[in-house]
GROMACS .gro file of N, CA and C in nm:
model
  396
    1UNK      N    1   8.831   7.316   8.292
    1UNK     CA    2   8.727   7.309   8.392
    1UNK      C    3   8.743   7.423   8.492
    2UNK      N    4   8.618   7.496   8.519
    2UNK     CA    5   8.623   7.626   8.630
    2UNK      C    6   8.624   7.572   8.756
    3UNK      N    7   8.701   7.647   8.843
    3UNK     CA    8   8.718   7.567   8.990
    3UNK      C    9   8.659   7.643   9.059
    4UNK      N   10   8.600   7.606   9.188
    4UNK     CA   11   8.576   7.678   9.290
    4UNK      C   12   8.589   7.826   9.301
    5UNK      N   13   8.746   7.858   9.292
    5UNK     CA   14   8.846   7.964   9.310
    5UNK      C   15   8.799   8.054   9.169
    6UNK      N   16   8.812   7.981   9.031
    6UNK     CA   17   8.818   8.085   8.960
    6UNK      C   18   8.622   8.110   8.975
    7UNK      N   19   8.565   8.010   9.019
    7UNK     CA   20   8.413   8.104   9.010
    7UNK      C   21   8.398   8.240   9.140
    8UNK      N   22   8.473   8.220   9.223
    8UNK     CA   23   8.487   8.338   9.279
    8UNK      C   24   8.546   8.458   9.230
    9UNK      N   25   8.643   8.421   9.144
    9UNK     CA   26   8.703   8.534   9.071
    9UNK      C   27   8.620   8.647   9.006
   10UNK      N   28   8.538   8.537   8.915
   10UNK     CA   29   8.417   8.598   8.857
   10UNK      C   30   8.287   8.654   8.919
   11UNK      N   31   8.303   8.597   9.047
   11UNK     CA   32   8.190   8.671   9.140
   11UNK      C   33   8.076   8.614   9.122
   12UNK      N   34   8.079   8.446   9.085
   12UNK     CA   35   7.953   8.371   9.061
   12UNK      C   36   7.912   8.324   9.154
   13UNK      N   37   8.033   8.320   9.275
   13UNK     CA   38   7.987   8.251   9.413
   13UNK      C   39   8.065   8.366   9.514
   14UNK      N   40   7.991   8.407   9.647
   14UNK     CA   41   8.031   8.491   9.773
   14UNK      C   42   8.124   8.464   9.814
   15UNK      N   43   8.254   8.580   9.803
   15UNK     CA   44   8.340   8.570   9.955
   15UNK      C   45   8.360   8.627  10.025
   16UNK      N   46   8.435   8.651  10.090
   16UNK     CA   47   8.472   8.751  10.203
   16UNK      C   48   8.602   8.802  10.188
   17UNK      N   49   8.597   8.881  10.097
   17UNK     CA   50   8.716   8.917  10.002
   17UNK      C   51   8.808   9.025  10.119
   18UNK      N   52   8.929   8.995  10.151
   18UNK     CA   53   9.019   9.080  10.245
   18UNK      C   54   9.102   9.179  10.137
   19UNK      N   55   9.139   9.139  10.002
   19UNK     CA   56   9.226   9.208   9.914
   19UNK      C   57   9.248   9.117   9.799
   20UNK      N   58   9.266   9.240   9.720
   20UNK     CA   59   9.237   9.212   9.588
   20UNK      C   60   9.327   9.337   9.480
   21UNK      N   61   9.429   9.260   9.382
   21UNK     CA   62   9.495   9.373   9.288
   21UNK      C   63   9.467   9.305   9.138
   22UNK      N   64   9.529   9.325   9.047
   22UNK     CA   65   9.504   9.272   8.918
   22UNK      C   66   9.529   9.128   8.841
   23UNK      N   67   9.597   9.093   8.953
   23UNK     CA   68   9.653   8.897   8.971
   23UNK      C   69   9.612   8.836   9.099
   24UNK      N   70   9.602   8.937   9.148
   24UNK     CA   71   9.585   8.827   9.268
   24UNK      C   72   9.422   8.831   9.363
   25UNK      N   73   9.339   8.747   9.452
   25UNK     CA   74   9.297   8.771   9.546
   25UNK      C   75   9.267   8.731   9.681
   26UNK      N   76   9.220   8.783   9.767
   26UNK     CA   77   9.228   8.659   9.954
   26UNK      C   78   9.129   8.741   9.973
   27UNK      N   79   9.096   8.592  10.060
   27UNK     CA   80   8.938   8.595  10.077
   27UNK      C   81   8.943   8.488  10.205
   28UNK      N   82   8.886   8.505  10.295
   28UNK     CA   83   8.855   8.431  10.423
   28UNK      C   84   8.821   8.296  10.366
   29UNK      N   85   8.872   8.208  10.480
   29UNK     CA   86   8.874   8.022  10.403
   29UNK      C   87   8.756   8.005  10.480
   30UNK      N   88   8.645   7.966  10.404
   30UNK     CA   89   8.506   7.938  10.454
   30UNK      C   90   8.470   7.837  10.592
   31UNK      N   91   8.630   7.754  10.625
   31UNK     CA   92   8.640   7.627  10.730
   31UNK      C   93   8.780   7.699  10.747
   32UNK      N   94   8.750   7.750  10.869
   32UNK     CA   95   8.910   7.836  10.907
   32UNK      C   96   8.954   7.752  10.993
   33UNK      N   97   9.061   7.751  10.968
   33UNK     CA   98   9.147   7.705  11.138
   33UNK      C   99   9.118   7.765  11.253
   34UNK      N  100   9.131   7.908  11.193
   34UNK     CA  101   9.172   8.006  11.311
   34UNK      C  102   9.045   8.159  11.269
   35UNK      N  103   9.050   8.197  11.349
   35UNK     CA  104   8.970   8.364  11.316
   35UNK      C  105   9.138   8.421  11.212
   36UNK      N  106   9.041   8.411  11.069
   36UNK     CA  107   9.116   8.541  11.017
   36UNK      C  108   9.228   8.476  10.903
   37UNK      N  109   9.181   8.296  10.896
   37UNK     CA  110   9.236   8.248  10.796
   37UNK      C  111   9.209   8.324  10.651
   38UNK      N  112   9.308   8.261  10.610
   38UNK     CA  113   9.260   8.358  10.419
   38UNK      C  114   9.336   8.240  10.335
   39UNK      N  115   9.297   8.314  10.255
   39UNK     CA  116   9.343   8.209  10.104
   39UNK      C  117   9.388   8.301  10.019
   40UNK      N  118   9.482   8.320   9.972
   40UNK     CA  119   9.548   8.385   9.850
   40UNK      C  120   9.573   8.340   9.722
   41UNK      N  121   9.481   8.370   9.615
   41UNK     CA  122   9.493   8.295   9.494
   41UNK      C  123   9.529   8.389   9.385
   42UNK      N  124   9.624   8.299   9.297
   42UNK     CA  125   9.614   8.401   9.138
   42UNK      C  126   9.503   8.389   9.077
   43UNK      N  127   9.458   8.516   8.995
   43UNK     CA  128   9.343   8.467   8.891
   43UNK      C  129   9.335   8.411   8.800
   44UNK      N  130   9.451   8.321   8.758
   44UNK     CA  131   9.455   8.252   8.657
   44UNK      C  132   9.452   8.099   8.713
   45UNK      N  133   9.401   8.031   8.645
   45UNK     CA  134   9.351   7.908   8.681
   45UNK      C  135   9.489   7.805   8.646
   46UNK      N  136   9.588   7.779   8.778
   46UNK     CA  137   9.710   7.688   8.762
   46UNK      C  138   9.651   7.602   8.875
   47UNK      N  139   9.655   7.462   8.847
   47UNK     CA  140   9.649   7.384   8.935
   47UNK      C  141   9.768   7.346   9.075
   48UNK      N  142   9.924   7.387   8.994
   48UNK     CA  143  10.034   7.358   9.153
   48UNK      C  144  10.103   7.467   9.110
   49UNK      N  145  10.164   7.497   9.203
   49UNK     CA  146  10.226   7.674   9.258
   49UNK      C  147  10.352   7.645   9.191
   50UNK      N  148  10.424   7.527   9.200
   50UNK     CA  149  10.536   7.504   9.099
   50UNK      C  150  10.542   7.507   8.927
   51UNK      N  151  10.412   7.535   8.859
   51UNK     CA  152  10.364   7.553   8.760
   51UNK      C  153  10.393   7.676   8.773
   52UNK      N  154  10.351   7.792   8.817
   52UNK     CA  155  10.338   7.926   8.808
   52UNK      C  156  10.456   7.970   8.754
   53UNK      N  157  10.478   8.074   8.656
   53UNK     CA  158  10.561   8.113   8.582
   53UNK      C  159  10.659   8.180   8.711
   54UNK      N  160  10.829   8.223   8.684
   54UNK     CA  161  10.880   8.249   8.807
   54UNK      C  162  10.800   8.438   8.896
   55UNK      N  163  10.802   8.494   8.750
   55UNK     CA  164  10.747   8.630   8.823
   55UNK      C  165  10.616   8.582   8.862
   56UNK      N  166  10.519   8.525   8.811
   56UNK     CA  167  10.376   8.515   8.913
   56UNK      C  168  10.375   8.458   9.027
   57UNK      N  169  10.476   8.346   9.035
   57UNK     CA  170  10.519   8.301   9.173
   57UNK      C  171  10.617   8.423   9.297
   58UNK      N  172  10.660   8.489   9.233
   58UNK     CA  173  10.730   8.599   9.322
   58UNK      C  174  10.660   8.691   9.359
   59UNK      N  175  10.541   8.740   9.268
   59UNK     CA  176  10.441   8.841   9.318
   59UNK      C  177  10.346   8.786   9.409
   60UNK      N  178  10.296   8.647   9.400
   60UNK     CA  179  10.215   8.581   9.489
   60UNK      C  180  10.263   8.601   9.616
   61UNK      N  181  10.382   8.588   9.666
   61UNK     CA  182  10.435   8.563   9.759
   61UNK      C  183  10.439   8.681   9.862
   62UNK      N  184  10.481   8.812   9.740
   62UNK     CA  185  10.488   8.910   9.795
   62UNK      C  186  10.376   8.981   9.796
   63UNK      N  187  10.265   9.000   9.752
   63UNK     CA  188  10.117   8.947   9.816
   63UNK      C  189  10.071   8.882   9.902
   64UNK      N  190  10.119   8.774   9.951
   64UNK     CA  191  10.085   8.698  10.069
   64UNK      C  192  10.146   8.741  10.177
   65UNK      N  193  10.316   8.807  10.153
   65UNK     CA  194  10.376   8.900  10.262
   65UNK      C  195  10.269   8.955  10.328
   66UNK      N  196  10.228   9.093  10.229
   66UNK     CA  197  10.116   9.159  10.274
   66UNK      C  198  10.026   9.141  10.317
   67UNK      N  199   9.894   9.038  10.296
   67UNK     CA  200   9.835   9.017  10.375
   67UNK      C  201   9.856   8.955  10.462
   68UNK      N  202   9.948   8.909  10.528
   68UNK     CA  203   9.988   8.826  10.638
   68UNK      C  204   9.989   8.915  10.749
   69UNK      N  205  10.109   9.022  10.675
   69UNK     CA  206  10.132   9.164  10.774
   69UNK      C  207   9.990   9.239  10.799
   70UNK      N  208   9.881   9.240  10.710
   70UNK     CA  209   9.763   9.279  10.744
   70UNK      C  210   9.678   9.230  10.830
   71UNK      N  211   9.713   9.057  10.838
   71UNK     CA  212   9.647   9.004  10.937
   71UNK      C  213   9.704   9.003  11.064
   72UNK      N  214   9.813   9.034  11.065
   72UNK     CA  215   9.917   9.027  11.178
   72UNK      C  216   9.877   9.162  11.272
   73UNK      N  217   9.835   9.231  11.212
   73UNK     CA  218   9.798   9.405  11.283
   73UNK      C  219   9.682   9.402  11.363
   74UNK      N  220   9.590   9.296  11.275
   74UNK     CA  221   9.447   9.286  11.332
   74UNK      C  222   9.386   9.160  11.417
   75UNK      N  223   9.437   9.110  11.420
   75UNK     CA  224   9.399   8.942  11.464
   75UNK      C  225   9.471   8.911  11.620
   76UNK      N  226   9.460   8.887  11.681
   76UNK     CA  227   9.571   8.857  11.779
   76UNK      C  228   9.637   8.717  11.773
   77UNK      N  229   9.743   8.673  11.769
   77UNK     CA  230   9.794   8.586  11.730
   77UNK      C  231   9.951   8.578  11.765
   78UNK      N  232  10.022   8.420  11.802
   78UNK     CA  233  10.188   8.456  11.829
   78UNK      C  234  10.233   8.416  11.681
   79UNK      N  235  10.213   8.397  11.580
   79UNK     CA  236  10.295   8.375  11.447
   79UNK      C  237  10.156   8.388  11.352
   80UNK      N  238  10.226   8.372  11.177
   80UNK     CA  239  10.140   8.374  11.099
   80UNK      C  240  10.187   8.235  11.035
   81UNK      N  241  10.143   8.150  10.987
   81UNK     CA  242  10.141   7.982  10.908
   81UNK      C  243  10.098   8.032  10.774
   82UNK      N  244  10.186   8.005  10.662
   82UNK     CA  245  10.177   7.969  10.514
   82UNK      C  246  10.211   7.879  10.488
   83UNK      N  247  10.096   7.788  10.439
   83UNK     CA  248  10.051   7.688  10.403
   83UNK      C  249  10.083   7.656  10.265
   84UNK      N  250  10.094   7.590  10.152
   84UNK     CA  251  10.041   7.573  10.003
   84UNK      C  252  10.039   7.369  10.014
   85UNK      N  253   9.934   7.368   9.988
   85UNK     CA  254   9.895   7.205  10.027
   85UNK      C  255   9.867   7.182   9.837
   86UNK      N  256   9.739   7.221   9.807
   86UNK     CA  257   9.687   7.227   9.690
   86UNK      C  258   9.604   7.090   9.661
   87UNK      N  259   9.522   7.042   9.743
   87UNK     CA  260   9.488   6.920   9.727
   87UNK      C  261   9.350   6.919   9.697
   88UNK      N  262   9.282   7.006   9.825
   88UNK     CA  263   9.147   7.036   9.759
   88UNK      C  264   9.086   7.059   9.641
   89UNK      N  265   9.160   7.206   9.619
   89UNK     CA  266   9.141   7.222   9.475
   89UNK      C  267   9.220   7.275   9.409
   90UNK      N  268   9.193   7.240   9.249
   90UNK     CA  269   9.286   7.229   9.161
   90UNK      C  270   9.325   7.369   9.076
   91UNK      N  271   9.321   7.463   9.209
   91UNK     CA  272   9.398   7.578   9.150
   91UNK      C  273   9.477   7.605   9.295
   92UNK      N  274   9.562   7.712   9.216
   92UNK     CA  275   9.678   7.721   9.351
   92UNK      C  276   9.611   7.798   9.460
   93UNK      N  277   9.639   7.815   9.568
   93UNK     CA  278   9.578   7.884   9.687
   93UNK      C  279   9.728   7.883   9.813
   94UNK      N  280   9.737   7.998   9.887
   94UNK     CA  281   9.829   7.962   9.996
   94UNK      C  282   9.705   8.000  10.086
   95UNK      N  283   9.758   7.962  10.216
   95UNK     CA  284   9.673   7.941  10.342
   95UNK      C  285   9.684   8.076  10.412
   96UNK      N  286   9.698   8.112  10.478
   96UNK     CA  287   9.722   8.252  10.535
   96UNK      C  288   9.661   8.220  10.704
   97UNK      N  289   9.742   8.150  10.831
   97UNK     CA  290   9.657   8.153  10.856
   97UNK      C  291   9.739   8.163  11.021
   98UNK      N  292   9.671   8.237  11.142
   98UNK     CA  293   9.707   8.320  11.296
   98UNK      C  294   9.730   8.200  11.348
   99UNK      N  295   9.819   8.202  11.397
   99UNK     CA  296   9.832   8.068  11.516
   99UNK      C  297   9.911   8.121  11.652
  100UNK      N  298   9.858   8.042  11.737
  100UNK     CA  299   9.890   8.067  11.881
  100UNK      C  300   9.983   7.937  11.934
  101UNK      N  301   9.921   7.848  11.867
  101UNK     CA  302   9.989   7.688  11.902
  101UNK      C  303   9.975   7.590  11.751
  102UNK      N  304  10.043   7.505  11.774
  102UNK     CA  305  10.091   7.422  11.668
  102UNK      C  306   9.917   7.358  11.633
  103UNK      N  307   9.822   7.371  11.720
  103UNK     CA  308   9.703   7.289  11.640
  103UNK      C  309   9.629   7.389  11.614
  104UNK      N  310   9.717   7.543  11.593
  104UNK     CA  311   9.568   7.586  11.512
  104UNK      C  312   9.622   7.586  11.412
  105UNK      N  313   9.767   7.527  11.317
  105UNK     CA  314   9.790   7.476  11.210
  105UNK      C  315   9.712   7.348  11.143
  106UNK      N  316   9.655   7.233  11.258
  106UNK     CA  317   9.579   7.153  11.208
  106UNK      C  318   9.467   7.157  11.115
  107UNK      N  319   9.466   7.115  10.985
  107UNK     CA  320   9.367   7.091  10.892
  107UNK      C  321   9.246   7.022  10.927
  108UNK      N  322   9.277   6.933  11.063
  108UNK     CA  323   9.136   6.863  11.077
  108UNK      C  324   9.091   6.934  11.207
  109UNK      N  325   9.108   7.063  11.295
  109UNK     CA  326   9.057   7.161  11.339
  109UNK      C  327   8.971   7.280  11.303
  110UNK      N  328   8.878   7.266  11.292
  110UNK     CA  329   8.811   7.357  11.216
  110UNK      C  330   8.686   7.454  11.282
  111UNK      N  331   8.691   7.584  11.270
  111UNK     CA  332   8.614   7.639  11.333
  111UNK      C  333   8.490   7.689  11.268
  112UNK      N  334   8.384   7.724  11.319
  112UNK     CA  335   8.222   7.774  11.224
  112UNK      C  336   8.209   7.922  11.336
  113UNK      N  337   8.238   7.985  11.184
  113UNK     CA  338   8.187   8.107  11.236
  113UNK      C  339   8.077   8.182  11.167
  114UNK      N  340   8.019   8.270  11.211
  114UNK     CA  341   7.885   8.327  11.156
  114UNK      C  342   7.939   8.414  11.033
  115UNK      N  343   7.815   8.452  10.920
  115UNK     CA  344   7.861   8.562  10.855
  115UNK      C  345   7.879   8.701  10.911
  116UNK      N  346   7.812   8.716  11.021
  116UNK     CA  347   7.858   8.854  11.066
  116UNK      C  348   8.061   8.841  11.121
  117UNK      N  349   8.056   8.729  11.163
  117UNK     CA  350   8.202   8.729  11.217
  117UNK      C  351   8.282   8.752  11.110
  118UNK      N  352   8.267   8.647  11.002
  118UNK     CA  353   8.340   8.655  10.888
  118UNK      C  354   8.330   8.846  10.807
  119UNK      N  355   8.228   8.900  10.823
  119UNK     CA  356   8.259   9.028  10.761
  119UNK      C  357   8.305   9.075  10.852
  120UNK      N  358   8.329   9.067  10.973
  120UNK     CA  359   8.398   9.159  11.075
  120UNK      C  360   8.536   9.173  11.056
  121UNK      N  361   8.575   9.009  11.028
  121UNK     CA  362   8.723   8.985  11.000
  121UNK      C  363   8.769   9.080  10.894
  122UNK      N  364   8.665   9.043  10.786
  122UNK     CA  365   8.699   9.073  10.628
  122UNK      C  366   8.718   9.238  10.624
  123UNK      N  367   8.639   9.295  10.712
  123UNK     CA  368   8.666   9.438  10.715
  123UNK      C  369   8.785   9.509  10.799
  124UNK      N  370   8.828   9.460  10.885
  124UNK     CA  371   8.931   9.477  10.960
  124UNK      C  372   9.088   9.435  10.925
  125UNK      N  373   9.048   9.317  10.815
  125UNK     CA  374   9.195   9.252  10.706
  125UNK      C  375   9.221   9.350  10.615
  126UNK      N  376   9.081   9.380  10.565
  126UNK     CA  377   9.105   9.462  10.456
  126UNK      C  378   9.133   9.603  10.487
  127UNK      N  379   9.097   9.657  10.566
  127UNK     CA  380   9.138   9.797  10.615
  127UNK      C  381   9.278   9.815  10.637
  128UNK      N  382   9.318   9.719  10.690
  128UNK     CA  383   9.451   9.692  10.745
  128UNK      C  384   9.556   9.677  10.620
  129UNK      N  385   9.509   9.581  10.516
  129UNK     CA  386   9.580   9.568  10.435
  129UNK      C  387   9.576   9.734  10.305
  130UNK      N  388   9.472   9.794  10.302
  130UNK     CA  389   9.485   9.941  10.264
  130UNK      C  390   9.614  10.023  10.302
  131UNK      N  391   9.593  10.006  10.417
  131UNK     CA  392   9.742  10.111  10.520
  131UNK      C  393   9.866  10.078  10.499
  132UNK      N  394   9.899   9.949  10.411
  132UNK     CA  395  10.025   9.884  10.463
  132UNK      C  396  10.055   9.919  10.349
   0.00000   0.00000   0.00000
């Protein structure tokens, strides 16, 4: 069954793609916590991150390094929160996401931002994550 995640892969549904290499991609979480949340997924369709073979789990990670440090350059924020819950949906995803205080870790905090905001982010993650 295609999930959410892998129809984005394929580009059947919009995101707000921050970075992207040949396994992996992040893309702004459509119900952010925070300005500048992301989601980091493999393109292969694994439902729990403990499934992931050990090198795809080590490159994920060190992928998520990176965009973290990309969001860390651009966002203002006192820490970065990595998340891996996996409940929503049934492919792996880590959270990526700026916090200032312990409730902008909260899952039932949620912010609505416009699409212009969201490409503002998306262009400023992704620029950022180019340089690094």
């Amino acid at each position: 069954m295609s999930t959410i995640f892998s129809k984005i892969i394929k580009g059947e549904i919009h995101c707000h793609k921050v970075a992207e290499n040949d396994l992996f991609l992040a893309f702004l979480d459509i119900s952010p916590n925070s300005i500048g949340h992301t989601l980091c997924i493999p393109k292969v369709e694994v439902d729990d991150i403990l499934d992931l073979d050990k090198q795809t789990y080590k490159e994920l990670m060190f992928f998520c390094r990176k965009v973290a440090k990309s969001i860390k350059k651009v966002i203002s924020c006192r820490k970065i929160a990595i998340s891996v819950i996996g409940l929503e949906v049934p492919h792996v995803h880590v959270h990526i996401i700026p916090i200032n205080t312990m409730e902008d870790a909260d899952f039932s905090n949620k912010l609505t931002l416009s699409d212009s905001d969201f490409k503002k982010t998306a262009t400023l993650i992704s620029n950022s994550f180019n340089l690094i």
